[in-house]
Coordinates of C-alpha atoms and ligand atoms in Angstrom, one line a residue:
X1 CA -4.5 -2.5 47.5
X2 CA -7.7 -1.2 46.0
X3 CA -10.4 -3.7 44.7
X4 CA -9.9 -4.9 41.1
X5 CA -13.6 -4.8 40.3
X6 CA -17.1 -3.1 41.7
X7 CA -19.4 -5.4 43.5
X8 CA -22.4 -6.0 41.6
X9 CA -25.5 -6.6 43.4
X10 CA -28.1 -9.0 42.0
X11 CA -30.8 -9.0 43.9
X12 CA -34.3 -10.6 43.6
X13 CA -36.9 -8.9 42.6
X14 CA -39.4 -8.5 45.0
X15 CA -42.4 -7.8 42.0
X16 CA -43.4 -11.9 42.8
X17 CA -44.5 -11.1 46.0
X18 CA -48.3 -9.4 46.9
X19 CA -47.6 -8.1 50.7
X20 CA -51.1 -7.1 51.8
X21 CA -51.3 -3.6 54.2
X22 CA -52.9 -5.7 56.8
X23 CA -53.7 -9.6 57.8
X24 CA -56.5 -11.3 59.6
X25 CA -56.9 -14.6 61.1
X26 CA -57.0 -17.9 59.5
X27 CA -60.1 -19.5 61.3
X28 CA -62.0 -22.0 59.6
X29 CA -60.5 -21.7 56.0
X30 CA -61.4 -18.4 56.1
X31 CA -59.4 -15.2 56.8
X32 CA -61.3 -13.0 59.5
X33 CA -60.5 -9.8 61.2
X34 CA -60.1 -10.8 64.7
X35 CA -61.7 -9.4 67.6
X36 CA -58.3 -8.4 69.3
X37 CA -56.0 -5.8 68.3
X38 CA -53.2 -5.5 65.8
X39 CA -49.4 -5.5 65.5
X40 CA -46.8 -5.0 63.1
X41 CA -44.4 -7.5 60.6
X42 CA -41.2 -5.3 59.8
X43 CA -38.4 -6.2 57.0
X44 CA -35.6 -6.5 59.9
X45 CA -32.9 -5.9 57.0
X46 CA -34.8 -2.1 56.7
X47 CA -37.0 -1.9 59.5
X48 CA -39.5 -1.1 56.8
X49 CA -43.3 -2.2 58.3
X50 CA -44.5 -4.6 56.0
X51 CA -48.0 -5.2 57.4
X52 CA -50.5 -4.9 60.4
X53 CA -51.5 -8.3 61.2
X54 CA -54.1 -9.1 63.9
X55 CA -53.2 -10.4 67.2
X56 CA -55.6 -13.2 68.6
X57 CA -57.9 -13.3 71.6
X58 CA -59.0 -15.4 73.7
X59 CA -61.5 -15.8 72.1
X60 CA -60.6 -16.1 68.6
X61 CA -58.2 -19.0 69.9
X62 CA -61.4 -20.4 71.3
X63 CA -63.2 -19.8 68.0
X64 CA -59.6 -21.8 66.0
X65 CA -59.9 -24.1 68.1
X66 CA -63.6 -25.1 67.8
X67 CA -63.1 -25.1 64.0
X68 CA -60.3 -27.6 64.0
X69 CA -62.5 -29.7 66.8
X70 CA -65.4 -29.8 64.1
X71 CA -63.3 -30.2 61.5
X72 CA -61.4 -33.4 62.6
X73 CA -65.2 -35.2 64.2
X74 CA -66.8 -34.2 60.7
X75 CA -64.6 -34.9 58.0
X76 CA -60.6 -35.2 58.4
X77 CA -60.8 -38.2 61.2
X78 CA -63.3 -39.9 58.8
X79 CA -61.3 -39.5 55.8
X80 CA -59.2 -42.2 54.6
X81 CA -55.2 -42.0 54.6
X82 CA -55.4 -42.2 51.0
X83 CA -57.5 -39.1 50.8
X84 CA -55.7 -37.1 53.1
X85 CA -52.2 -38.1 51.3
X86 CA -54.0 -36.1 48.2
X87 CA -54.7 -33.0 50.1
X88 CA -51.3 -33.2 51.6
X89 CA -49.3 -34.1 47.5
X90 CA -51.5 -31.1 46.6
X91 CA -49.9 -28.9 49.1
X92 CA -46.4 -30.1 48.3
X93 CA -47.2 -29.7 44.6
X94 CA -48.4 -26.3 45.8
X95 CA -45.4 -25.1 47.0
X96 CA -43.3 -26.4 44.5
X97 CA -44.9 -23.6 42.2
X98 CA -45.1 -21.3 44.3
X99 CA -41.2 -21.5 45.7
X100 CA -40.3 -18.3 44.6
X101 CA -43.0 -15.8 46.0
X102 CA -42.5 -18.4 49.7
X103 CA -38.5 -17.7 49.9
X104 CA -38.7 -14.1 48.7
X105 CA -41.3 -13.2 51.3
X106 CA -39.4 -15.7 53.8
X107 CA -36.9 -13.4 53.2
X108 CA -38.5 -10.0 53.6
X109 CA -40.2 -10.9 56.6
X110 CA -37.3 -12.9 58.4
X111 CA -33.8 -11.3 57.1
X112 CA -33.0 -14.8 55.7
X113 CA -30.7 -14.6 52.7
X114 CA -32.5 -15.7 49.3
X115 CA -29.8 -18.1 48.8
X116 CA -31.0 -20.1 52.0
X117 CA -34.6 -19.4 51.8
X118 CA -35.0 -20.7 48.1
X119 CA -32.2 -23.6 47.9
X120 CA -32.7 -24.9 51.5
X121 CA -36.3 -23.8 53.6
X122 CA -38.8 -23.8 50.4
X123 CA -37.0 -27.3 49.1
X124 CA -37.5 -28.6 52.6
X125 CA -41.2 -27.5 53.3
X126 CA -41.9 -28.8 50.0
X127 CA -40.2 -32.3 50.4
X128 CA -41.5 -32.3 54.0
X129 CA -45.2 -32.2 52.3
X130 CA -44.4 -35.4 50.2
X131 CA -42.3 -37.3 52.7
X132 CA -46.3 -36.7 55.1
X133 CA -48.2 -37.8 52.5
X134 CA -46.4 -40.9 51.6
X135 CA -46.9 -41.9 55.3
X136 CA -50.8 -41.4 55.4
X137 CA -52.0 -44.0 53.9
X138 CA -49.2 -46.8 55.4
X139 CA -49.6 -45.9 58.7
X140 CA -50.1 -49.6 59.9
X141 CA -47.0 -50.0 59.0
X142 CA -45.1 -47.3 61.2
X143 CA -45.6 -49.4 63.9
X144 CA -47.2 -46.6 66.2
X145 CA -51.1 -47.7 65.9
X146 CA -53.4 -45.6 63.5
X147 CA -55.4 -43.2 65.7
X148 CA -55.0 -39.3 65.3
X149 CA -54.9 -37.8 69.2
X150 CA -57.4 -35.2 67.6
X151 CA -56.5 -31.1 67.7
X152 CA -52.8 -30.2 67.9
X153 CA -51.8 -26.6 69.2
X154 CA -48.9 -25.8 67.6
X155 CA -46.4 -23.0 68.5
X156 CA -43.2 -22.2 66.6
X157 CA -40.4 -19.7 66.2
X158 CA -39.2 -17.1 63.9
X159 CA -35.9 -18.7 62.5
X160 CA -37.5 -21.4 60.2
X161 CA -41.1 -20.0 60.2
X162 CA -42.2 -21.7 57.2
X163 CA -39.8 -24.8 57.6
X164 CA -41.3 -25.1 61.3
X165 CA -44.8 -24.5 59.9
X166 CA -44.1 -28.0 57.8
X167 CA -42.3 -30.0 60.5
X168 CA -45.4 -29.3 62.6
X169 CA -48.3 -29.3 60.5
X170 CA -47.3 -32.0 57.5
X171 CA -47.2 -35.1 60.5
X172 CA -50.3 -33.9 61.9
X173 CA -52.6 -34.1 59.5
X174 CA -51.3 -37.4 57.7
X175 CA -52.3 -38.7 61.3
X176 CA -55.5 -37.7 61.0
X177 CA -55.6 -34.4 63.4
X178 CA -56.4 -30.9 62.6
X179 CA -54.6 -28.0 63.9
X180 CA -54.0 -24.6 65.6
X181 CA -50.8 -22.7 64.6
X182 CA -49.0 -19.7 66.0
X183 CA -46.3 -18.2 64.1
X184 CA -43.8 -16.1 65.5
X185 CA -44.6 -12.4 66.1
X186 CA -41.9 -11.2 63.9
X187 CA -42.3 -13.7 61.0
X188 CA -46.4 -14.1 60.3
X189 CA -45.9 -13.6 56.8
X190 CA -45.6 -17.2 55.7
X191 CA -47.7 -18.8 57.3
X192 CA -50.5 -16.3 56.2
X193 CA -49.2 -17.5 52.5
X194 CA -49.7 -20.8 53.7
X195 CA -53.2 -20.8 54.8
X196 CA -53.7 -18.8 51.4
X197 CA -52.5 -22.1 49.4
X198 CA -54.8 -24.2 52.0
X199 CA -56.9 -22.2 50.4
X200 CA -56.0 -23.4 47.1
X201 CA -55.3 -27.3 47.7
X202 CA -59.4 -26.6 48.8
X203 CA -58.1 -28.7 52.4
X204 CA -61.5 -29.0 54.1
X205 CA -62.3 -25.5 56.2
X206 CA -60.6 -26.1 60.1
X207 CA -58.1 -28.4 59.5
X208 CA -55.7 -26.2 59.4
X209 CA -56.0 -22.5 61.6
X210 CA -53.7 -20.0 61.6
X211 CA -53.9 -17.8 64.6
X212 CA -51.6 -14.4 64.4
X213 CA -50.0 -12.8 67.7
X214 CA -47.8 -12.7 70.8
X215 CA -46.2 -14.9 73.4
X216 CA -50.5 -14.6 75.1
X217 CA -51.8 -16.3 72.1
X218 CA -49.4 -19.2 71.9
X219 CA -50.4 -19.5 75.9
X220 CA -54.1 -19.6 75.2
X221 CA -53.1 -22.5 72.8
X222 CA -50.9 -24.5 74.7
X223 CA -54.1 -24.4 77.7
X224 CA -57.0 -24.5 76.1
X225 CA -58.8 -27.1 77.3
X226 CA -59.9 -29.0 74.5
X227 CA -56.7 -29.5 72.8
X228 CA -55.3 -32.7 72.8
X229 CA -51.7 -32.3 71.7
X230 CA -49.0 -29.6 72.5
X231 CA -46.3 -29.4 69.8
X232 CA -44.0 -27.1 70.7
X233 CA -40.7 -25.4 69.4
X234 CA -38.7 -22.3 70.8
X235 CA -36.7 -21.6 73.9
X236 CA -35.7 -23.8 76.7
X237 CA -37.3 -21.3 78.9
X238 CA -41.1 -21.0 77.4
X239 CA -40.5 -24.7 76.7
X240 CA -40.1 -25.3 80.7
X241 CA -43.4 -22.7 81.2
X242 CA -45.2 -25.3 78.9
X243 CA -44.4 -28.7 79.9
X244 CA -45.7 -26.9 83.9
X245 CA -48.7 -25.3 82.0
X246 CA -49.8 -28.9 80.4
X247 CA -48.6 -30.9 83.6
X248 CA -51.4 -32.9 84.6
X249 CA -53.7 -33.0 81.5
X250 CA -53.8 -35.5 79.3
X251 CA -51.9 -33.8 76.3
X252 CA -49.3 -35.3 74.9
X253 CA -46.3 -33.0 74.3
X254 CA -43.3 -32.7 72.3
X255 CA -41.1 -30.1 72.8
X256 CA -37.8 -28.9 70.5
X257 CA -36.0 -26.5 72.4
X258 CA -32.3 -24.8 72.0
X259 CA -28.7 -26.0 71.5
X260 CA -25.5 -25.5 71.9
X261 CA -23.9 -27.7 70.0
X262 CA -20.0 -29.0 69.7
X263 CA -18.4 -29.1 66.5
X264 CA -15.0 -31.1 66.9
X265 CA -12.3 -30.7 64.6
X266 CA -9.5 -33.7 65.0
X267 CA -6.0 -32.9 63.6
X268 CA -6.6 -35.7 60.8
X269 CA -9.3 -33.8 59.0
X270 CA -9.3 -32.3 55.5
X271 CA -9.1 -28.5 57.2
X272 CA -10.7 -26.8 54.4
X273 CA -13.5 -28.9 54.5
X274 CA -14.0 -28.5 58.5
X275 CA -13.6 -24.7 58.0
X276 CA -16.5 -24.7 55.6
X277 CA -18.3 -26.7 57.7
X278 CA -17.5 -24.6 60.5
X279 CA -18.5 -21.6 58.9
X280 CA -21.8 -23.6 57.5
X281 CA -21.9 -24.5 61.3
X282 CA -22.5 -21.3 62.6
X283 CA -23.3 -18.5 60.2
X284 CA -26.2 -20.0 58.4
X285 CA -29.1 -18.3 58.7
X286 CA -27.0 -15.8 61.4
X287 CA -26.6 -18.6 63.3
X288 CA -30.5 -18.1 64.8
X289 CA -30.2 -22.4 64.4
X290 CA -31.4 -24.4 67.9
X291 CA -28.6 -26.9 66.2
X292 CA -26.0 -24.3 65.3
X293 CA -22.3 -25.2 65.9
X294 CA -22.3 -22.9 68.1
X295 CA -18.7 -24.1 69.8
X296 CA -16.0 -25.1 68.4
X297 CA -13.7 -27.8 69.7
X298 CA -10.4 -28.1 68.0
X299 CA -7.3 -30.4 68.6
X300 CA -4.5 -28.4 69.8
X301 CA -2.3 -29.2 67.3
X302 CA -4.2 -27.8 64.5
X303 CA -5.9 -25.1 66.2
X304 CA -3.7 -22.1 64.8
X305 CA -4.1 -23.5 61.6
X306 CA -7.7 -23.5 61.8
X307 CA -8.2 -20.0 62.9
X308 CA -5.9 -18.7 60.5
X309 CA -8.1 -20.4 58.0
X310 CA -11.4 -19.9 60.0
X311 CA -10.2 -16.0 59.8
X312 CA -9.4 -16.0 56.2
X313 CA -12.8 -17.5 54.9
X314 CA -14.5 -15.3 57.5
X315 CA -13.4 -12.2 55.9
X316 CA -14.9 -13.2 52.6
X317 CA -18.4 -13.7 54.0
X318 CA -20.5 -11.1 52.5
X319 CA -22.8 -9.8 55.3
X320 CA -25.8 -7.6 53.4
X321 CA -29.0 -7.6 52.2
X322 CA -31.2 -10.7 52.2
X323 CA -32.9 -10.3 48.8
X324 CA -29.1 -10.1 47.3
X325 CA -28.2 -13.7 45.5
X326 CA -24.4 -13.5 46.9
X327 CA -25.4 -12.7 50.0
X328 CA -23.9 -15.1 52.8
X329 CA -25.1 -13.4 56.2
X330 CA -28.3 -11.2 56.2
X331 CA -30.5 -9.3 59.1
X332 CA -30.5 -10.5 62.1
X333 CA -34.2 -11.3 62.7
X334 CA -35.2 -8.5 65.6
X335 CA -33.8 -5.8 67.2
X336 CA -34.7 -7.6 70.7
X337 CA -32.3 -10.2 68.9
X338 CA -30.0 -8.1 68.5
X339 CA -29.9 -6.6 71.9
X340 CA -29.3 -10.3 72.8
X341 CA -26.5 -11.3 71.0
X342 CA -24.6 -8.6 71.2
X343 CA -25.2 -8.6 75.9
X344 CA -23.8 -12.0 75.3
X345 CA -20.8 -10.8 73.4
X346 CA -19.9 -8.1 75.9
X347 CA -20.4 -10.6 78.5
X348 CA -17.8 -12.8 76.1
X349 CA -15.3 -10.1 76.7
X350 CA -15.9 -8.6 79.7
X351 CA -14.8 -12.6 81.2
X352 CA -11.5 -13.1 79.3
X353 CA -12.2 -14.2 75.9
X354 CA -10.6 -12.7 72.6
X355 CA -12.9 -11.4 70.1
X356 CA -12.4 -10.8 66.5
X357 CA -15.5 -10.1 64.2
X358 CA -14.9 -9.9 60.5
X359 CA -14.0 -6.8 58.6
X360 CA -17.2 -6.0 57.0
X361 CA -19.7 -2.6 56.1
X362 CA -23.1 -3.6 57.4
X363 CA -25.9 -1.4 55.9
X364 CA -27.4 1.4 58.0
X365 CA -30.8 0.7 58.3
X366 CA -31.6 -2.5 60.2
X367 CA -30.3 -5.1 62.5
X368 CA -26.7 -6.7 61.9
X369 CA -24.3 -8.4 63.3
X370 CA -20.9 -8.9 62.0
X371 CA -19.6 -12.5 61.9
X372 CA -17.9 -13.2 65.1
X373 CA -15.6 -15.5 66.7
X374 CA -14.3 -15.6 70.4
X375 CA -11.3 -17.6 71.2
X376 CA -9.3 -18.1 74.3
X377 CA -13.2 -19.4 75.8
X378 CA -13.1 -21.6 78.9
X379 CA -15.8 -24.0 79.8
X380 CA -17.3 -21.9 82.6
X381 CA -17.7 -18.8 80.5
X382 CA -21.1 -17.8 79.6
X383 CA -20.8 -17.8 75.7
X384 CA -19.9 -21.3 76.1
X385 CA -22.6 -22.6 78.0
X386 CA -25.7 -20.3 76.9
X387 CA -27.4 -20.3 73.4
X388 CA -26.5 -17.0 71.7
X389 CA -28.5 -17.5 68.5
X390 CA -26.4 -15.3 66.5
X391 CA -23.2 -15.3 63.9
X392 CA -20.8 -15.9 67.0
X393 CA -18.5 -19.1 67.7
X394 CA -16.9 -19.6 70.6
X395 CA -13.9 -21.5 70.5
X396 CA -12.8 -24.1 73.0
X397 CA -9.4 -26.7 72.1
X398 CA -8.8 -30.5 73.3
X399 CA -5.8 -33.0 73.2
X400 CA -7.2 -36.4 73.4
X401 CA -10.7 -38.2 72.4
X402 CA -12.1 -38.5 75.6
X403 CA -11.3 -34.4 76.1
X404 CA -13.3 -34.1 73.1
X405 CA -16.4 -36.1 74.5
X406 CA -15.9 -35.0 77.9
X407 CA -16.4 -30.8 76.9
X408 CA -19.0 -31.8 74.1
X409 CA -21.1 -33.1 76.4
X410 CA -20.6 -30.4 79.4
X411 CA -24.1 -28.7 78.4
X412 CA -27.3 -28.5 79.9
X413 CA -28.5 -29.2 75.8
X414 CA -28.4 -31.9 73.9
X415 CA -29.8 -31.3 70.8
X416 CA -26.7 -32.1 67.9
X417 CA -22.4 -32.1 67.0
X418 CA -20.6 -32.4 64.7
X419 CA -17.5 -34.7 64.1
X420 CA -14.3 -34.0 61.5
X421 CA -12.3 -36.9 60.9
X422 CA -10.7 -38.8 58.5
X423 CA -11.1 -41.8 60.5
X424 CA -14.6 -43.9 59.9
X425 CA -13.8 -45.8 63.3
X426 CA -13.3 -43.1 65.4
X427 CA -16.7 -41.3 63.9
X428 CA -18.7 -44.0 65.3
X429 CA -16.8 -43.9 68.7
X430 CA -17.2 -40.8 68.7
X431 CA -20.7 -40.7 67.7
X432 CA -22.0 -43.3 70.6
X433 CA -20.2 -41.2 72.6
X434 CA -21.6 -37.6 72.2
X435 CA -24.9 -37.0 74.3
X436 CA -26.7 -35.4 71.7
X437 CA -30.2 -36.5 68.9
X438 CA -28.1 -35.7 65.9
X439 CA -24.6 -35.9 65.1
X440 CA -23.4 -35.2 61.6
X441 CA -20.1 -36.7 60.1
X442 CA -17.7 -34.6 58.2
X443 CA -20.8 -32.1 57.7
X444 CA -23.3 -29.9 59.5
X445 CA -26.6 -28.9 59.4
X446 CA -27.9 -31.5 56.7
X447 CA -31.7 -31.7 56.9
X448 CA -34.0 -34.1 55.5
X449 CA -37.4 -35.3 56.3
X450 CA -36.6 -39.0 56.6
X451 CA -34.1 -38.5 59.3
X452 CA -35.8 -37.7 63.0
X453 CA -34.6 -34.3 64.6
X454 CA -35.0 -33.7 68.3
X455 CA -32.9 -33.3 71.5
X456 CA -32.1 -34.4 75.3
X457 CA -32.1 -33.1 78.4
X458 CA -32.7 -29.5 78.6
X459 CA -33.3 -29.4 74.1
X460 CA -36.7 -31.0 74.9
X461 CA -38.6 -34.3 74.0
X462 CA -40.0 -36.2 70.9
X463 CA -38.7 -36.4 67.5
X464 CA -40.0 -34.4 64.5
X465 CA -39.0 -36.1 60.5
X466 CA -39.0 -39.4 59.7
X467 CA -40.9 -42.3 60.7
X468 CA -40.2 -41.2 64.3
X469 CA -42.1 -38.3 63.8
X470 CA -45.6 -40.1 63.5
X471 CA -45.6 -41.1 66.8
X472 CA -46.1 -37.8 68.4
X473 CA -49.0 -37.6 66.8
X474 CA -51.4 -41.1 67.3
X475 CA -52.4 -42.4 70.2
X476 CA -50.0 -45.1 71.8
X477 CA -51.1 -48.7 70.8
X478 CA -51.1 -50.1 74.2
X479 CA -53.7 -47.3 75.6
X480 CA -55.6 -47.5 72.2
X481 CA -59.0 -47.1 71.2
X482 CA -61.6 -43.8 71.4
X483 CA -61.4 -41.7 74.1
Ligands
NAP501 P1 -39.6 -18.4 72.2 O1 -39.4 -17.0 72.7 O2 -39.7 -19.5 73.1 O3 -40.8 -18.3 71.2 C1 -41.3 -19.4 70.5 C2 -42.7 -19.3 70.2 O4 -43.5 -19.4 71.5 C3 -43.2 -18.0 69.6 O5 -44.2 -18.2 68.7 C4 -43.6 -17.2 70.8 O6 -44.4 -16.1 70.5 C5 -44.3 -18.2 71.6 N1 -44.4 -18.0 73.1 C6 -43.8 -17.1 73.8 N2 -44.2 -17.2 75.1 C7 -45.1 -18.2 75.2 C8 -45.8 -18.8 76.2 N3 -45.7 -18.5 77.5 N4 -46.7 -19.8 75.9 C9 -46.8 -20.3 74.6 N5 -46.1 -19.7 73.6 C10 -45.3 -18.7 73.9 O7 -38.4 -18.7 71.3 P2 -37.7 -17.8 70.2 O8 -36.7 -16.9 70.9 O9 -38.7 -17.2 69.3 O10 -36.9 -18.9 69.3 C11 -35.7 -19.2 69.4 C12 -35.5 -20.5 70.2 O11 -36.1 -21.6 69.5 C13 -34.1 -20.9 70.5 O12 -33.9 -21.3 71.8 C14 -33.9 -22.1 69.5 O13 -32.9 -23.0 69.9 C15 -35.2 -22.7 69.6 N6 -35.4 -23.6 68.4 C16 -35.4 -25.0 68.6 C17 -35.6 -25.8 67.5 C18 -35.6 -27.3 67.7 O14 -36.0 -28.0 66.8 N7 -35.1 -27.8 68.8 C19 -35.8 -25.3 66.2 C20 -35.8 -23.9 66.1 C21 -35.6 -23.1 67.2 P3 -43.7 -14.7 70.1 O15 -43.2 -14.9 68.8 O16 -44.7 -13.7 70.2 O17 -42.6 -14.5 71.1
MG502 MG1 -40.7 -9.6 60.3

């Protein structure tokens, strides 16, 4: 049967963006050149080169670093909470205006599709901002004492880069601290935009640095000696190379590392709701999410319905590019990425499991995956127990409860689940049961900066959001007072 109608494509125009041919450093409210060399953003859904941007030294760490170290003794550890929370409404109010420009060149830079960048990761930031800033001037209240720890190096990863950027630097400074941030290699663009409305909300110069460049730049961070907190997010594996690097200092730590979380569909739930939530699960934002839903457990007795379905809704997932409104999947952030999802997959099939991706034209030009699903997965097999951090699901199936629990929990992470029922008493079982810092209900991947994020065992320590995340950034009550 030949299509009834043309697909139209609607995509944003890119006009409300200013991408500059190359970026500096964000040291000291200023933008400098660096003294190191250079390397380069590309658009991963054209592998167009967007911009040179510098990588940092050493030294220019050093130099970020000494900034922020000033900047918190002179001014921002002196200023009231009520003061700061201006700086940090101004921000918010900041972004709020300048939404569009943030998800577009989220977008560009990261492969995101608009539709997520503007409706989910610029809300976010923004509301991020305000939930900080509501906190600085009450925190007495938070019940974590009132002292900032002083200069936070902060390191984050490409698949939120300006939603990390928030969650990292938003608690900070309504503690009090300044910081030093890294962005991901691939996505610098953001947080070069961010430093540009720093500019703007005129935040006091060195409070907050941006410092461009590779895996060498986020170690000079996470070591230099006069940084007093490490705040960390990425892989379990750098994670691990950190918590040994800052072993035996005094710098507190918090670490949000990756996932592989269960999503458990019991035979009472509405199906079409658990197969949107499935599909939410796993293919938003390609499914580069540490809290993805990344297997899927399904009762027995439903699971043939629930492919069928998962299969059905799959097809209609339009994989293409990022800046299109209807687009569902876009680029898939790096062609090292790429290489990595699609060992994993090979690996999937090479042990036994039965792969079906869905029918779908990806574009020529850049890096794609199409939406994949792997049933037929055991337990032992690799695409069940390591993070992929792509658009693939591997599917696992249980007959009881405890079965449930019992494979949810067989993971070295710990970081979410989910849980379809129509059952309130067996969601709270279920719930106190599952080994993991969040567990959503008839839903997945809802985010909101009131509700504390973070993981166990190997998906790191601390909590970022909510009252909780305060704490990783002032110095414990019971060991109070100036250092
Ligand atoms: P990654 O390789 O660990 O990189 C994360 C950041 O660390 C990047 O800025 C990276 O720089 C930098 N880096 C690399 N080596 C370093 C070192 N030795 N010392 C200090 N910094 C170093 O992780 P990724 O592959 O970009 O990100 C994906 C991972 O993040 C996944 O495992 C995912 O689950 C996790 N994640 C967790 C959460 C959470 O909240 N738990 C949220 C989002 C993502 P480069 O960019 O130059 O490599
Ligand atoms: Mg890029």
């Amino acid at each position: 049967m030949s299509n009834v109608f043309e697909y139209a494509p609607a995509p944003e125009s890119r006009a409300v963006v200013d991408i500059k041919p190359s970026y500096g450093l964000f040291i000291n409210g200023e933008f400098t050149d660096g003294r190191g060399t250079s390397f380069k953003t590309v658009n991963p859904a054209t592998e167009e080169v967007l911009a040179e941007v510098a990588e940092a030294s050493d030294t220019d760490v050093d130099e970020a670093v000494k900034a922020a170290r000033r900047a918190y003794t002179r001014v921002w550890s002196r200023m009231s909470g009520a003061e700061r929370a201006k700086y940090l409404y101004r921000i918010a109010r900041i972004i709020q205006e300048r939404g569009r420009e943030l998800a577009v060149l989220e977008s560009i830079d990261n492969g995101k599709p608009i539709k997520e960048s503007r409706d989910v990761d610029v809300p976010i930031v923004a509301a991020h901002f305000f939930y900080y800033a509501g906190w600085a001037d009450k925190l007495k209240y938070a019940g974590y004492g009132e002292t900032p720890l002083g200069v936070a190096g902060q390191v984050i990863p490409w698949n939120f880069p300006l939603l990390m950027l928030a969650w990292k630097i938003a608690p900070a400074l309504a503690c009090g601290n300044t910081v030093v941030l890294k962005p991901a290699e691939t996505t610098p663009l953001t947080a070069l935009l961010f430093a540009e409305i720093c500019q703007q909300a005129d935040l006091p110069p060195g409070v907050v640095n941006i410092v461009t460049g590779a895996g060498d730049t986020g170690r000079a961070i996470v070591s230099h000696p006069d940084v007093d907190k490490v705040a960390f997010t990425g892989s379990t594996e750098v994670g691990k190379a950190i918590a040994r690097a800052v072993a035996g200092s005094d710098k507190k730590v918090t670490l949000e590392l990756g996932g592989k979380a269960a999503n458990i569909v019991f035979d009472d739930a509405p199906l079409d709701q658990a197969v949107e939530g499935i599909v939410n699960g796993i293919f938003f934002n390609q499914g580069h999410v540490c809290c993805a839903g990344s297997r899927l457990l399904v009762q027995e007795s439903v699971a043939d319905e629930v492919m069928a379905r998962l299969k059905r809704r799959m097809a209609t997932l339009r994989v293409g590019d990022p800046l299109d409104k209807n687009t569902d999947v876009g680029a898939i952030n790096s062609a090292e990425q790429l290489a990595k999802i699609r060992e994993l997959s090979e690996i999937g099939e090479a042990e036994g499991a039965e792969r079906w991706s869905a029918p779908c034209e990806l574009p020529a030009n850049g890096y794609w995956f199409a939406p994949t699903v792997f049933t037929g997965v055991s337990q032992a097999h690799r695409i069940a127990r390591e993070e992929i951090f792509g658009p693939v699901l591997s599917v696992l199936t249980f007959r009881t409860p405890s079965e449930a629990v019992e494979k949810a929990n067989n993971t070295p992470f710990g970081l979410s689940a989910g849980v379809w029922t129509d059952k309130g008493s067996r969601i709270l079982s279920m719930a106190n049961r599952l080994r993991a810092g969040v567990v959503w209900a008839n839903t997945f991947n809802k985010f909101d900066p009131t509700s504390p994020f973070g993981g166990y065992k190997e998906s790191g320590y601390g909590r970022e959001g909510g009252r909780h995340g305060l704490e990783g950034y002032l110095k414990p009550i019971t060991t109070g007072g100036d250092r």
